[in-house]
């Protein structure tokens, strides 16, 4: 069972000081909000760095009282750094650190595959234009978009072995073994008041990898579609503090994994999550916390897919980012 | 990234009052006060000003611009047809003291807390030439917004050169800052007389004033 690298970029928004001085890249009091999980269309300010950290914690439902290798929980840490090459072009490097625990104290833990991501920002203002360097509050009300592309490089370990010397299941490994590719699109509309609508969709594909025992595994392609509504709930201009609440719908479609060219049972399906969370902006720091719950699932073999996406009790997502 | 946080005091002093030109059958009238009164922008509708502070009046009709000699009386009234009318004022020095704000330079008062020199200008557009009239601080409207929701695409000039960092306000509410090429876009939010202001601050000599504050306003009408 595979866990993907979700490269939701909760970047700091363009912002405005009290009474609205446009100040690119300052996490701010005015302007669009940014959700917890859905990818915002905000770009990094030119020549600025973003340091980023995210934890996606999953606690899985268990169905038996006996010790039978049920997945218990997982911690997906993501450390990243981003740079604004241009107001319309940002680049990121992400280093994931994963811990996957089963109920019998079996776990794999370590750095997963490095991700490289490029983001191209554009907007609609009497036609499509690249995201400009300077935007007024009125410009920020325009529809903003990004196209993002991601490649993961197999820098993690895909040959982890159990105590008896056999390979861990592919889903427990710390690498996909081959590069994976993702392309996505985001759209953001700030309504000029407290509300921001954010949507994104992405497609992630994986290559077949042959393990040292000769097994060939191709993880299934993934399609994600997210929609979020962020609301500016509280602002304290003197303290340069802003507090947003977020409500999100997160859809995930998983195909079937293949082993030696054969589609595997108990893999794949459709899941709809809802994420309820909030985001805090303080100076040039942004922190978000959300709870993600599966509200609807249509898994291929529902009763055999313990420990997969859609079978969580809950997920908790925390992210922290700062511009410098 | 330019971190440019304004204090509440700063914002209030920038856009505490409006200046606007009213057009009627009797001609143009220069007024000062609060054009659109709101909870955030309240006070007397009309505030009297000193007409002697008016230093230059330029009227452009067709391709011809002329400096007008005006009768300096309150309120300034002009019975002339202009495609564009530009008025420049030197408000002199202001010094904030512990006993109030005085219209005097810093070195002429005791217990000075903060001082500035104020230059103010306003332009009324009847027909938009999309060109500057003056060599002072000025807003040039680069397009012709026709209705509420359209954007006014502005060029902010100082000494006929694009200026970066001018704070631009609509109805006294700051909406953005001019870019390196002097550009900023402001959305039209009401019909009738538009009041777009830009403010620029420069260092003073430290003796008479701590800084120089340039404010310029653009008036034009949107009918629907």
XYZ file of C-alpha atoms in Angstrom, chain A residues 16-27 29 45-48 123-126 133-142 189-190 192 237-238 240 283-284 323-324, chain B residues 1-12 14-15 40 143 150-151 153 164-165 167-168 170 172-181 183-189:
82
model
C -1.031 44.166 2.887
C -0.212 46.065 5.952
C -2.887 47.808 7.927
C -4.729 50.223 5.683
C -3.382 48.372 2.738
C 0.132 49.013 1.641
C 0.808 46.381 -0.953
C 3.820 44.483 0.175
C 4.693 41.443 -1.848
C 5.338 38.340 0.103
C 4.521 39.600 3.531
C 2.187 37.243 5.247
C -3.746 41.066 7.005
C 7.875 36.942 -4.098
C 10.751 37.420 -6.490
C 14.168 36.743 -4.906
C 12.613 35.473 -1.696
C -3.930 35.376 -13.719
C -6.859 36.710 -15.685
C -6.975 40.475 -16.090
C -8.622 41.366 -19.403
C 5.404 41.530 -9.403
C 3.213 44.280 -8.045
C -0.487 43.869 -7.419
C -2.955 46.100 -5.661
C -5.717 44.702 -3.500
C -7.975 45.133 -6.512
C -5.606 43.085 -8.656
C -5.645 40.366 -6.026
C -9.385 40.006 -6.581
C -8.692 38.695 -10.080
C -10.438 33.690 -6.277
C -10.382 36.233 -3.471
C -12.307 41.180 -1.821
C -3.409 44.895 12.726
C -1.360 46.109 15.661
C 0.200 41.904 12.571
C 4.484 38.756 10.426
C 6.123 36.628 7.748
C 9.498 33.846 4.113
C 12.969 35.295 4.256
C 9.953 41.578 -0.748
C 9.403 44.987 0.674
C 7.997 44.840 4.150
C 6.249 48.163 4.466
C 3.966 48.149 7.425
C 2.100 51.319 8.191
C 1.033 52.411 11.591
C -2.551 53.435 12.066
C -1.376 56.978 12.638
C 0.487 56.973 9.351
C -2.516 55.825 7.375
C -4.834 58.282 9.063
C -2.193 60.241 4.819
C -5.826 60.035 3.979
C -13.807 54.801 8.780
C -7.349 53.777 -19.842
C -13.709 48.281 -14.370
C -10.127 48.886 -13.369
C -4.997 51.626 -14.829
C 7.848 53.393 -7.225
C 6.294 53.051 -3.808
C 0.640 54.572 -1.815
C -2.557 54.726 -3.815
C -9.527 54.819 -3.472
C -9.323 57.359 1.129
C -8.701 53.623 1.593
C -5.216 52.508 0.524
C -5.443 49.801 -2.124
C -1.902 49.361 -3.334
C 1.494 50.703 -4.116
C 3.001 51.777 -7.423
C 5.449 49.381 -9.047
C 8.934 50.083 -10.402
C 7.362 51.358 -13.588
C 1.943 51.363 -12.425
C -0.937 50.398 -10.178
C -4.495 49.268 -10.878
C -7.518 50.359 -8.863
C -11.028 49.001 -9.333
C -13.959 51.385 -9.690
C -16.377 50.650 -6.871
